[in-house]
Amino acid sequence: MRHIVSILLENETGALSRVVGLFSQRGYNIETITAAPTEDNTISRITISTNGDALVIERIIKQLNKLVNVIKVSCLSDDENGAVQREILYVKLLASTHDAREEIKFLCDIFNADIVDVTPEIFVVQFVECTEEIDRFLKALKEQVNIIETVRSGVCAVARGDHYLHS
Amino acid sequence: MTMMSGAQMLVHTLEDLGVEYLFGYPGGAVLDIYDALLDSKKIKHILARHEQGAAHMADGYARTTGKVGCCLVTSGPGATNTVTAIATAYMDSIPMVVVTGQVISPLIGSDAFQEVDTVGITRPIVKHSFLCQKASDIPKYLAQAFYLASTGRPGPVVVDVPKDCVRPSDKFEYPGVSEVKMKSYNPTKQGHKGQIKRACKLLTQASRPVLLVGGGVILGNAADKFNDFAKRVNMPVASTLMGLGVMSGEDPQFLGMVGMHGTYEANEALDKCDLLFAIGLRFDDRVTNDVAKFCPAAKIVHIDVDPASISKTVVADVPIVGQAANVLDQIKEALDELDFENNHQDLSEWYAQIQKNKALNCLSYKDNANCIMPQEVISCLYKHTKGDAIIATDVGQHQMFTALYYKFIKPRTFLTSGGLGTMGYGFPAAIGAKVAAMDKDVCLITGDGSFQMNIQELSTCLEFGIPVKVFIINNHTLGMVRQWQKLFYNGRISSTNLNSNPDFVALAKAYGHEGMRVTQKDKLDEAITQALSMKDKLVIVDIVCDIDAKVLPMQQPKGCMADMFLNEV
Ligand SMILES: Cc1ncc(C[n+]2csc(CCOP(=O)(O)OP(=O)(O)O)c2C)c(N)n1
């Protein structure tokens, strides 16, 4: 089962590699990872989506808490009620024929995705949604048009309501 | 304030942090630090003959004193040579600070001469590490390193110092050492009150309890408190390898070591107990045998300072996170509240059962009339030192024989690489211990294989007058591996014979020490007496032993705690 682990990390050299290293060292899996400074640029926010049962997640959180640079860790429940979560998708598509361009426009309209770059041969589409919706969009595209490349940001998430991580 | 170079600040910070002995080895990246060290009146530098030796010495010093052991090495190969020792300290939670030189900052990342990514290489085997960016980081990071190494669950910390941070020409105001506060590091000290109450309630209800003690009680300086507790509840005590010395091996309540080579009575008690009360250990796989079959009838109380150790392998019914000494104080109060003295089960039947198992005498073994047995060497050494010596071992059969046949009486008297099982650990660790406790007998019990892994430190001992006593259980084989080949590989002996050993007696003399060889049973006593009487001499006693002695009892692989191969007598 997928979980989203959210970490506040001191923004020091090597701190991110300790977090990533811990996952590989202990055999935990990283599905996606995002990292960027918070409003306080000495502190970064890391969001990792991972798989595992409750016991594994508990172990991951305990181990993360042991890292000296880690300030706070929490596990966001991976559903709409627990956390607001989005991923950004950029997908570059072959749009050299009229049919292809029509098909791309059609799918973008249905999914509410944006065409953000247009050249005679190639469209770039931007889509900001939850992971599952992005998967569905990609599947639909794949069936109809030629995908040249995809870039996904990984999950970015924040707990709903009064749950928050604070340094 | 006085103006100092980064190197001088480094030395002054170590002085202010209380470092008396620095174990190390110089090189290009640390020339400036070694130069500054010449002016220190407080720090004595012990020049090892290999960086692994230096770092194990710091480890042995730390285990003996409870203080942070410190070592200093150069960049590149100097740093990589300490890796095994850092991992050894990490696995056994030993407070140690390793200062490594690094190439100048502008060259970092350029594959410069003697550059390695020390912080990267050591990342999975340190509690934390620092890479100094500027000279003023040095006092701050060193103070934090000592603080991290010695608090919470102790462990090794690396401080990597680029050469430009210690340049003699750049001077700074030395800020001194101030109290360390780190916002992201707050180890738990006290246990959770409610959990402690639940744990103590279980103590009143148990009719087949076992207390299991681990190295955390030694590291947390809580052995006295543990013994008070054990006496009060009058419950049988078993120990992990790392916990030996907490309760006296002579105590009638003591069952001995648990695990793969534990005593029959200890393992059998765990298998049958209805309460396992464990403190300061992490349920290593050499302790549990098959986790699925571990202590089937028991409720498990697990006390440890590291929350990540709890329910990592064995799931605890009552987890308690806290420092051993504090938690034992809290337990005392809780037992008062429960009026334990008038409110506990009768253990006489349980003790009778344990007595029956003890009477099987699992440590008696088949003697060889013509050849010295390793077991008798250990017993003889125990007889002569009365448990008052500090004993270091290497890894192998001799290590397990020592754990079983030497009755450790006091904490911090048994130095052994438990978690990593590092051959080559013992000799330098013994040197670190002797430096810390010159008034004590420090004995190394080693194998002919292990001793050769850090044998070069004989030269260090001569230079600094460090008279450790070296007892080589010389069986002309890598005994422990041979034992497994005999038991599990149809006796096919593959690369475990050691038929080209040096003449250890001549070797001792070549290094300027004393040496003697014992081959006859009836000469053993005399040789040990003589070696111990040469107070100011390092003596190697080369004891030729039976090649086929086996460490028994031994747990059957994948079995429960009590599934054991026993000695045939
Ligand atoms: C550095 C290292 N290499 C290999 C091993 C694997 N190993 C464990 S015990 C052992 C044999 C040790 O032989 P010796 O030191 O002669 O002791 P004995 O078992 O004969 O008492 C070996 C090779 C180890 N523990 N450490």
PDB file of N, CA and C in Angstrom, chain A residues 10 12-14 17-18 20-22 24-26 40 42-43 55 58-59 62-63 65-71 167, chain B residues 90 119 123-131 133 141 148 153 182-185 306-313 315:
ATOM      1  N   GLU A  10      16.969  19.646   7.804  1.00  0.00           N
ATOM      2  CA  GLU A  10      17.926  20.754   7.801  1.00  0.00           C
ATOM      3  C   GLU A  10      18.603  20.791   6.444  1.00  0.00           C
ATOM      4  N   GLU A  12      21.377  21.001   4.867  1.00  0.00           N
ATOM      5  CA  GLU A  12      22.836  20.970   4.963  1.00  0.00           C
ATOM      6  C   GLU A  12      23.403  20.037   3.916  1.00  0.00           C
ATOM      7  N   THR A  13      24.687  20.246   3.594  1.00  0.00           N
ATOM      8  CA  THR A  13      25.304  19.377   2.590  1.00  0.00           C
ATOM      9  C   THR A  13      25.203  17.925   3.053  1.00  0.00           C
ATOM     10  N   GLY A  14      24.793  17.106   2.147  1.00  0.00           N
ATOM     11  CA  GLY A  14      24.740  15.677   2.456  1.00  0.00           C
ATOM     12  C   GLY A  14      23.471  15.228   3.149  1.00  0.00           C
ATOM     13  N   SER A  17      21.239  13.115   0.943  1.00  0.00           N
ATOM     14  CA  SER A  17      21.799  11.794   0.641  1.00  0.00           C
ATOM     15  C   SER A  17      21.651  10.857   1.837  1.00  0.00           C
ATOM     16  N   ARG A  18      21.625  11.407   3.043  1.00  0.00           N
ATOM     17  CA  ARG A  18      21.374  10.541   4.208  1.00  0.00           C
ATOM     18  C   ARG A  18      19.970   9.955   4.153  1.00  0.00           C
ATOM     19  N   VAL A  20      18.033   9.548   1.407  1.00  0.00           N
ATOM     20  CA  VAL A  20      17.935   8.610   0.286  1.00  0.00           C
ATOM     21  C   VAL A  20      18.720   7.335   0.605  1.00  0.00           C
ATOM     22  N   GLY A  21      19.915   7.528   1.179  1.00  0.00           N
ATOM     23  CA  GLY A  21      20.764   6.391   1.524  1.00  0.00           C
ATOM     24  C   GLY A  21      20.088   5.463   2.514  1.00  0.00           C
ATOM     25  N   LEU A  22      19.370   6.043   3.459  1.00  0.00           N
ATOM     26  CA  LEU A  22      18.680   5.228   4.452  1.00  0.00           C
ATOM     27  C   LEU A  22      17.684   4.279   3.778  1.00  0.00           C
ATOM     28  N   SER A  24      17.772   3.060   0.689  1.00  0.00           N
ATOM     29  CA  SER A  24      18.397   1.955  -0.038  1.00  0.00           C
ATOM     30  C   SER A  24      19.094   1.002   0.922  1.00  0.00           C
ATOM     31  N   GLN A  25      19.739   1.567   1.953  1.00  0.00           N
ATOM     32  CA  GLN A  25      20.467   0.760   2.930  1.00  0.00           C
ATOM     33  C   GLN A  25      19.557  -0.240   3.633  1.00  0.00           C
ATOM     34  N   ARG A  26      18.336   0.166   3.929  1.00  0.00           N
ATOM     35  CA  ARG A  26      17.439  -0.694   4.699  1.00  0.00           C
ATOM     36  C   ARG A  26      16.426  -1.410   3.807  1.00  0.00           C
ATOM     37  N   ASP A  40      11.526  28.972   5.084  1.00  0.00           N
ATOM     38  CA  ASP A  40      12.800  29.193   5.777  1.00  0.00           C
ATOM     39  C   ASP A  40      13.849  28.430   4.967  1.00  0.00           C
ATOM     40  N   THR A  42      16.755  27.542   5.378  1.00  0.00           N
ATOM     41  CA  THR A  42      17.664  26.601   6.041  1.00  0.00           C
ATOM     42  C   THR A  42      16.993  25.234   6.210  1.00  0.00           C
ATOM     43  N   ILE A  43      15.724  25.164   5.863  1.00  0.00           N
ATOM     44  CA  ILE A  43      14.981  23.914   6.048  1.00  0.00           C
ATOM     45  C   ILE A  43      14.331  23.491   4.741  1.00  0.00           C
ATOM     46  N   LEU A  55       3.769  -1.820   9.429  1.00  0.00           N
ATOM     47  CA  LEU A  55       4.972  -2.068  10.215  1.00  0.00           C
ATOM     48  C   LEU A  55       6.207  -1.483   9.524  1.00  0.00           C
ATOM     49  N   GLU A  58       6.193   2.232   9.867  1.00  0.00           N
ATOM     50  CA  GLU A  58       6.592   2.618  11.224  1.00  0.00           C
ATOM     51  C   GLU A  58       8.113   2.565  11.356  1.00  0.00           C
ATOM     52  N   ARG A  59       8.709   1.515  10.793  1.00  0.00           N
ATOM     53  CA  ARG A  59      10.169   1.385  10.857  1.00  0.00           C
ATOM     54  C   ARG A  59      10.850   2.504  10.087  1.00  0.00           C
ATOM     55  N   LYS A  62      10.701   5.631  12.166  1.00  0.00           N
ATOM     56  CA  LYS A  62      11.643   5.580  13.295  1.00  0.00           C
ATOM     57  C   LYS A  62      13.076   5.810  12.820  1.00  0.00           C
ATOM     58  N   GLN A  63      13.424   5.149  11.724  1.00  0.00           N
ATOM     59  CA  GLN A  63      14.796   5.299  11.217  1.00  0.00           C
ATOM     60  C   GLN A  63      15.044   6.729  10.748  1.00  0.00           C
ATOM     61  N   ASN A  65      13.622   9.401  11.826  1.00  0.00           N
ATOM     62  CA  ASN A  65      13.726  10.249  13.015  1.00  0.00           C
ATOM     63  C   ASN A  65      15.104  10.191  13.653  1.00  0.00           C
ATOM     64  N   LYS A  66      15.806   9.084  13.438  1.00  0.00           N
ATOM     65  CA  LYS A  66      17.146   8.951  14.014  1.00  0.00           C
ATOM     66  C   LYS A  66      18.174   9.814  13.295  1.00  0.00           C
ATOM     67  N   LEU A  67      17.902  10.170  12.038  1.00  0.00           N
ATOM     68  CA  LEU A  67      18.875  10.985  11.309  1.00  0.00           C
ATOM     69  C   LEU A  67      18.943  12.357  11.974  1.00  0.00           C
ATOM     70  N   VAL A  68      20.155  12.788  12.252  1.00  0.00           N
ATOM     71  CA  VAL A  68      20.329  14.015  13.019  1.00  0.00           C
ATOM     72  C   VAL A  68      19.772  15.233  12.274  1.00  0.00           C
ATOM     73  N   ASN A  69      19.873  15.233  10.953  1.00  0.00           N
ATOM     74  CA  ASN A  69      19.386  16.393  10.199  1.00  0.00           C
ATOM     75  C   ASN A  69      17.863  16.428  10.040  1.00  0.00           C
ATOM     76  N   VAL A  70      17.204  15.347  10.390  1.00  0.00           N
ATOM     77  CA  VAL A  70      15.751  15.309  10.234  1.00  0.00           C
ATOM     78  C   VAL A  70      15.093  16.000  11.429  1.00  0.00           C
ATOM     79  N   ILE A  71      14.261  17.000  11.130  1.00  0.00           N
ATOM     80  CA  ILE A  71      13.609  17.747  12.206  1.00  0.00           C
ATOM     81  C   ILE A  71      12.266  17.121  12.559  1.00  0.00           C
ATOM     82  N   SER A 167       8.767  23.368  12.233  1.00  0.00           N
ATOM     83  CA  SER A 167      10.079  23.219  12.864  1.00  0.00           C
ATOM     84  C   SER A 167      10.112  23.977  14.177  1.00  0.00           C
TER      85      SER A 167
ATOM     86  N   TYR B  90      30.056   1.290  15.245  1.00  0.00           N
ATOM     87  CA  TYR B  90      28.649   1.574  14.944  1.00  0.00           C
ATOM     88  C   TYR B  90      27.757   0.412  15.381  1.00  0.00           C
ATOM     89  N   VAL B 119      32.772  11.363   3.897  1.00  0.00           N
ATOM     90  CA  VAL B 119      31.424  11.448   4.461  1.00  0.00           C
ATOM     91  C   VAL B 119      30.499  10.471   3.735  1.00  0.00           C
ATOM     92  N   ARG B 123      28.827   7.093   5.434  1.00  0.00           N
ATOM     93  CA  ARG B 123      27.457   7.486   5.792  1.00  0.00           C
ATOM     94  C   ARG B 123      26.621   6.377   6.440  1.00  0.00           C
ATOM     95  N   PRO B 124      26.619   5.148   5.889  1.00  0.00           N
ATOM     96  CA  PRO B 124      25.749   4.146   6.516  1.00  0.00           C
ATOM     97  C   PRO B 124      26.289   3.568   7.819  1.00  0.00           C
ATOM     98  N   ILE B 125      27.490   3.934   8.223  1.00  0.00           N
ATOM     99  CA  ILE B 125      28.083   3.324   9.425  1.00  0.00           C
ATOM    100  C   ILE B 125      28.446   4.363  10.470  1.00  0.00           C
ATOM    101  N   VAL B 126      27.866   5.539  10.378  1.00  0.00           N
ATOM    102  CA  VAL B 126      28.098   6.546  11.430  1.00  0.00           C
ATOM    103  C   VAL B 126      26.760   6.976  12.009  1.00  0.00           C
ATOM    104  N   LYS B 127      26.843   7.507  13.226  1.00  0.00           N
ATOM    105  CA  LYS B 127      25.645   8.107  13.796  1.00  0.00           C
ATOM    106  C   LYS B 127      25.382   9.430  13.090  1.00  0.00           C
ATOM    107  N   HIS B 128      26.458  10.145  12.807  1.00  0.00           N
ATOM    108  CA  HIS B 128      26.347  11.373  12.037  1.00  0.00           C
ATOM    109  C   HIS B 128      27.742  11.726  11.529  1.00  0.00           C
ATOM    110  N   SER B 129      27.803  12.658  10.571  1.00  0.00           N
ATOM    111  CA  SER B 129      29.112  13.101  10.110  1.00  0.00           C
ATOM    112  C   SER B 129      29.045  14.570   9.720  1.00  0.00           C
ATOM    113  N   PHE B 130      30.207  15.195   9.740  1.00  0.00           N
ATOM    114  CA  PHE B 130      30.304  16.612   9.402  1.00  0.00           C
ATOM    115  C   PHE B 130      31.411  16.807   8.387  1.00  0.00           C
ATOM    116  N   LEU B 131      31.182  17.699   7.437  1.00  0.00           N
ATOM    117  CA  LEU B 131      32.252  18.154   6.560  1.00  0.00           C
ATOM    118  C   LEU B 131      32.441  19.640   6.841  1.00  0.00           C
ATOM    119  N   GLN B 133      33.349  23.388   6.421  1.00  0.00           N
ATOM    120  CA  GLN B 133      33.437  24.262   5.249  1.00  0.00           C
ATOM    121  C   GLN B 133      34.416  25.401   5.495  1.00  0.00           C
ATOM    122  N   TYR B 141      31.583  21.916  15.178  1.00  0.00           N
ATOM    123  CA  TYR B 141      31.288  20.547  14.762  1.00  0.00           C
ATOM    124  C   TYR B 141      31.913  19.517  15.710  1.00  0.00           C
ATOM    125  N   LEU B 148      26.965  14.169  20.155  1.00  0.00           N
ATOM    126  CA  LEU B 148      26.190  13.135  19.465  1.00  0.00           C
ATOM    127  C   LEU B 148      26.727  11.745  19.773  1.00  0.00           C
ATOM    128  N   ARG B 153      21.553   6.836  21.945  1.00  0.00           N
ATOM    129  CA  ARG B 153      22.275   5.597  21.623  1.00  0.00           C
ATOM    130  C   ARG B 153      23.629   6.028  21.090  1.00  0.00           C
ATOM    131  N   MET B 182      21.000  21.102  19.835  1.00  0.00           N
ATOM    132  CA  MET B 182      20.674  20.817  18.444  1.00  0.00           C
ATOM    133  C   MET B 182      19.175  20.620  18.339  1.00  0.00           C
ATOM    134  N   LYS B 183      18.561  21.423  17.487  1.00  0.00           N
ATOM    135  CA  LYS B 183      17.101  21.410  17.506  1.00  0.00           C
ATOM    136  C   LYS B 183      16.526  20.111  16.958  1.00  0.00           C
ATOM    137  N   SER B 184      17.295  19.438  16.101  1.00  0.00           N
ATOM    138  CA  SER B 184      16.726  18.237  15.494  1.00  0.00           C
ATOM    139  C   SER B 184      17.166  16.964  16.209  1.00  0.00           C
ATOM    140  N   TYR B 185      17.804  17.103  17.362  1.00  0.00           N
ATOM    141  CA  TYR B 185      18.314  15.912  18.049  1.00  0.00           C
ATOM    142  C   TYR B 185      17.959  15.963  19.531  1.00  0.00           C
ATOM    143  N   ASP B 306      16.933   3.408  21.926  1.00  0.00           N
ATOM    144  CA  ASP B 306      16.709   3.661  20.502  1.00  0.00           C
ATOM    145  C   ASP B 306      15.333   3.141  20.079  1.00  0.00           C
ATOM    146  N   PRO B 307      14.395   4.040  19.797  1.00  0.00           N
ATOM    147  CA  PRO B 307      13.053   3.580  19.421  1.00  0.00           C
ATOM    148  C   PRO B 307      13.069   2.673  18.196  1.00  0.00           C
ATOM    149  N   ALA B 308      14.056   2.862  17.313  1.00  0.00           N
ATOM    150  CA  ALA B 308      14.102   2.058  16.093  1.00  0.00           C
ATOM    151  C   ALA B 308      14.516   0.614  16.375  1.00  0.00           C
ATOM    152  N   SER B 309      15.090   0.357  17.552  1.00  0.00           N
ATOM    153  CA  SER B 309      15.462  -1.021  17.898  1.00  0.00           C
ATOM    154  C   SER B 309      14.262  -1.812  18.392  1.00  0.00           C
ATOM    155  N   ILE B 310      13.238  -1.113  18.805  1.00  0.00           N
ATOM    156  CA  ILE B 310      12.092  -1.790  19.406  1.00  0.00           C
ATOM    157  C   ILE B 310      11.127  -2.220  18.309  1.00  0.00           C
ATOM    158  N   SER B 311      10.749  -3.496  18.387  1.00  0.00           N
ATOM    159  CA  SER B 311       9.885  -4.115  17.367  1.00  0.00           C
ATOM    160  C   SER B 311      10.506  -4.089  15.975  1.00  0.00           C
ATOM    161  N   LYS B 312      11.840  -4.045  15.906  1.00  0.00           N
ATOM    162  CA  LYS B 312      12.517  -4.145  14.617  1.00  0.00           C
ATOM    163  C   LYS B 312      12.535  -5.602  14.166  1.00  0.00           C
ATOM    164  N   THR B 313      12.872  -6.512  15.091  1.00  0.00           N
ATOM    165  CA  THR B 313      12.841  -7.936  14.750  1.00  0.00           C
ATOM    166  C   THR B 313      11.796  -8.660  15.602  1.00  0.00           C
ATOM    167  N   VAL B 315       8.697  -8.403  18.045  1.00  0.00           N
ATOM    168  CA  VAL B 315       7.661  -7.414  18.358  1.00  0.00           C
ATOM    169  C   VAL B 315       7.406  -7.393  19.868  1.00  0.00           C
TER     170      VAL B 315
END
